[in-house]
Coordinates of C-alpha atoms and ligand atoms in Angstrom, one line a residue:
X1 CA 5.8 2.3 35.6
X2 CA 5.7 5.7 34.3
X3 CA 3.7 6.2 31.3
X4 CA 6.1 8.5 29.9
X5 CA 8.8 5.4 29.4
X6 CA 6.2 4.3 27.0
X7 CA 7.1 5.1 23.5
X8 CA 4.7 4.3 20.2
X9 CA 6.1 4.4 17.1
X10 CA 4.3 3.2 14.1
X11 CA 6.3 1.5 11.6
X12 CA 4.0 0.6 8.5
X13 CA 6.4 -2.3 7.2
X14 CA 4.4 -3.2 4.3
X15 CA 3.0 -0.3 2.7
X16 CA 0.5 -1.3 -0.5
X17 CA -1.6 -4.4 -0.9
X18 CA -0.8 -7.8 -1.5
X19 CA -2.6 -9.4 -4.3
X20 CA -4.1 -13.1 -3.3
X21 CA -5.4 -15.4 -5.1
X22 CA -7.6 -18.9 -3.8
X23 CA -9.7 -21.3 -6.2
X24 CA -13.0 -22.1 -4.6
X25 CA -12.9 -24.6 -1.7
X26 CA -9.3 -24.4 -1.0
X27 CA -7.4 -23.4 1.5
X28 CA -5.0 -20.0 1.5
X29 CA -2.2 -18.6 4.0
X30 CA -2.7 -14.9 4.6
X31 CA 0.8 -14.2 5.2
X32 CA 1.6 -11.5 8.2
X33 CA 5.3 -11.0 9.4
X34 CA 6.5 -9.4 12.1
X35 CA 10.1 -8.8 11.3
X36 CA 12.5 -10.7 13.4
X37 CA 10.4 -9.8 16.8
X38 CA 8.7 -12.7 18.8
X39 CA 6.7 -10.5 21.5
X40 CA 3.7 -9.9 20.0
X41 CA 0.7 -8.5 22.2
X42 CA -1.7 -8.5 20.0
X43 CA -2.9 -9.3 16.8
X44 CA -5.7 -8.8 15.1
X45 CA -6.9 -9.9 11.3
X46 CA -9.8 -7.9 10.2
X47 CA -11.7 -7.5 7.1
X48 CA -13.2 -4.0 6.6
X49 CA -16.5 -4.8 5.5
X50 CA -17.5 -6.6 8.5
X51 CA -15.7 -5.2 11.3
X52 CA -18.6 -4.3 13.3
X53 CA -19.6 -7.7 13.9
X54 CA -15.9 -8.7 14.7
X55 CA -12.4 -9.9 13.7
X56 CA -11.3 -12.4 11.8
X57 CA -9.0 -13.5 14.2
X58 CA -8.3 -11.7 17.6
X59 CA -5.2 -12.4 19.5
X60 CA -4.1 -10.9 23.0
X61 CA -2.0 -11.9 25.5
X62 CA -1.2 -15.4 24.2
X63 CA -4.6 -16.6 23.9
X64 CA -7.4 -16.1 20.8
X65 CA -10.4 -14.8 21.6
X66 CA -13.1 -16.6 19.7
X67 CA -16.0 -13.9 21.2
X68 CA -14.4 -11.4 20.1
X69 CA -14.6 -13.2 16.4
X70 CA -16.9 -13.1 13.7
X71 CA -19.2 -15.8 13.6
X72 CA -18.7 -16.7 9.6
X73 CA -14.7 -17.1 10.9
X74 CA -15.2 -19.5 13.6
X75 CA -13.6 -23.1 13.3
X76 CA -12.4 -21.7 9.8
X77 CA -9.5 -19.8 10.5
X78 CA -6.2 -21.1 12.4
X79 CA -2.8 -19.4 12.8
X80 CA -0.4 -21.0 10.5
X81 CA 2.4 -21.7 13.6
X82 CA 0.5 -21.7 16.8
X83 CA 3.3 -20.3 18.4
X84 CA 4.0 -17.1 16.1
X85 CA 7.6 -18.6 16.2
X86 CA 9.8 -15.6 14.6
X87 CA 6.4 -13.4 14.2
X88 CA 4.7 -15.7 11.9
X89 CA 1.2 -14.4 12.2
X90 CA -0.1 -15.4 8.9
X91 CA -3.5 -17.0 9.1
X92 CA -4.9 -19.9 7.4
X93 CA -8.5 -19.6 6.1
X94 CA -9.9 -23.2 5.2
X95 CA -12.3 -23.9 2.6
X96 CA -12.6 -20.9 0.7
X97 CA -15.7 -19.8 -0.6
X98 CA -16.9 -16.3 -2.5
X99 CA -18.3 -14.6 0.4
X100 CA -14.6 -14.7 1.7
X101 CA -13.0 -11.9 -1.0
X102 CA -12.2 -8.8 0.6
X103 CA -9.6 -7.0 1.8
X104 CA -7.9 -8.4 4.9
X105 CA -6.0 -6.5 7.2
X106 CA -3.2 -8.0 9.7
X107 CA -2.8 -5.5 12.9
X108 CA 0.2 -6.7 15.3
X109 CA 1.5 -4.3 18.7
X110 CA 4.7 -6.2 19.0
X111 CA 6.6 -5.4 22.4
X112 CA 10.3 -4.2 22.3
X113 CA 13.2 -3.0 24.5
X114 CA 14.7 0.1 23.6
X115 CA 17.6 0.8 25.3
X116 CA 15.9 -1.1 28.3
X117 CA 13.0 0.5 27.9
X118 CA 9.1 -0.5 26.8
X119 CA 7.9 0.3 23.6
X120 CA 5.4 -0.4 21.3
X121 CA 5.3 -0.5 17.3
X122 CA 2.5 -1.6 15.0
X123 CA 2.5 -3.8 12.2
X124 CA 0.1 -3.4 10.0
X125 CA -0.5 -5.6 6.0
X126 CA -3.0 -5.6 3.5
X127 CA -4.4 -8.3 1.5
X128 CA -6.6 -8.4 -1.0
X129 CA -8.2 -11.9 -1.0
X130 CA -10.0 -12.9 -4.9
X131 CA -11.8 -16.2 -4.4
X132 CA -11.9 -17.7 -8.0
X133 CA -13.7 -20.7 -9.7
X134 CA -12.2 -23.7 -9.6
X135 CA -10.2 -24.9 -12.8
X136 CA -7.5 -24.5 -15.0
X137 CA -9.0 -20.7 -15.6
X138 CA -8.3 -19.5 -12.2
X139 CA -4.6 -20.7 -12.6
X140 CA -3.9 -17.6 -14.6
X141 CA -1.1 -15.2 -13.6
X142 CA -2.3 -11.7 -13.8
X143 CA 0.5 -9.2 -13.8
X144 CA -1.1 -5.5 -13.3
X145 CA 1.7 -3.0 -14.1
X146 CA 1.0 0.5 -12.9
Ligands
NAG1 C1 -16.6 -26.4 2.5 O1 -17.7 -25.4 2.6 C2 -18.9 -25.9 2.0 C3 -19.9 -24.7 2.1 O2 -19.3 -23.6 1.5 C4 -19.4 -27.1 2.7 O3 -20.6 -27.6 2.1 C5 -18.3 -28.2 2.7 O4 -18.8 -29.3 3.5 C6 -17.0 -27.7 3.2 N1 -16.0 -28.7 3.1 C7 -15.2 -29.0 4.1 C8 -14.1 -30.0 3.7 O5 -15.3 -28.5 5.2
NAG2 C1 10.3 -10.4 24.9 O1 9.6 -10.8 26.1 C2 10.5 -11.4 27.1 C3 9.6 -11.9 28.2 O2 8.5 -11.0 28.4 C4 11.5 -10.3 27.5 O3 12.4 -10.9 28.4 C5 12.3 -9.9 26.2 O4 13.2 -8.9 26.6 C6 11.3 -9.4 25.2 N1 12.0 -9.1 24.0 C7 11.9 -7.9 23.4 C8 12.7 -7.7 22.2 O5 11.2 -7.0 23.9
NAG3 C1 -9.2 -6.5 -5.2 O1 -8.9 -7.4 -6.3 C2 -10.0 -7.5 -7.2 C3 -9.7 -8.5 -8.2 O2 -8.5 -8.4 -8.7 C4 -10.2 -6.1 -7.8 O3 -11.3 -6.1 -8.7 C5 -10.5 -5.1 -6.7 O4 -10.6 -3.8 -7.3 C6 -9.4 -5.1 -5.7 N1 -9.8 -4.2 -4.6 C7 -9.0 -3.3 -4.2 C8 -9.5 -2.4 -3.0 O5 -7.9 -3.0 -4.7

């Protein structure tokens, strides 16, 4: 294959960060979508702050790598459809607690044919994940207007 056929484009979908909200002990989707495309190569959720112990979720090749994952992530965090059906790759982190705010980042290479030809562009979203105290407090709607 020559490597020249291989194009890159990066196509930053969702620029800005999403705002999420989760009460204490709860469950929350961190939503991820890559457009209409179903080949995804990889995908990677990350969360700046601990990235040099690993991902939050690590996918390649059609399998999740749990070695490759953060140990405070394991057996917490499960793709919301297994099979990324349509590019769903939002992630469901179970049982929230404070130590999970931060900023989450979704990272996808998704695979296309251009004119019959490889190429490669990259997804990437932002979330900032608040973990608030359970009750009718946390239920608030806060609007932030630039
Ligand atoms: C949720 O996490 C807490 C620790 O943060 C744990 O004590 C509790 O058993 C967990 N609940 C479930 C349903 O996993
Ligand atoms: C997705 O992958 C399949 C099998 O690898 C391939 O036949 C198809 O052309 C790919 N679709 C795109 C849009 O690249
Ligand atoms: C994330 O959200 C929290 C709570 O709303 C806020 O205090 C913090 O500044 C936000 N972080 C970033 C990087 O925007």
């Amino acid at each position: 294959m020559n490597k020249c056929l291989l194009i890159l484009s990066f196509i930053y979908l969702a620029e800005g960060q999403q705002e999420v909200t989760v009460h204490l002990k709860q469950d929350v989707t961190l939503v991820c979508q890559s457009s209409s495309v179903e080949n995804i190569s990889v995908l990677k959720w990350s969360r700046s702050d601990l990235n040099s112990d690993g991902y939050v979720y690590f996918y390649r090749n059609k399998r999740c790598f749990e070695s490759y994952q953060h140990p405070w992530f394991h057996g917490r965090v499960m793709l919301r459809d297994a099979g990324m059906k349509g590019g769903d790759a939002s992630l469901i982190l179970k049982n929230a607690t404070f130590k999970d705010a931060g900023i989450y980042e979704c990272h996808l290479l998704v695979r296309e044919l251009v004119e019959s030809r490889r190429s490669y562009s990259e997804i990437s979203h932002v979330i900032n994940l608040t973990v608030t105290d359970a009750g009718e407090f946390g239920a608030r709607d806060v609007l932030v207007r630039p």
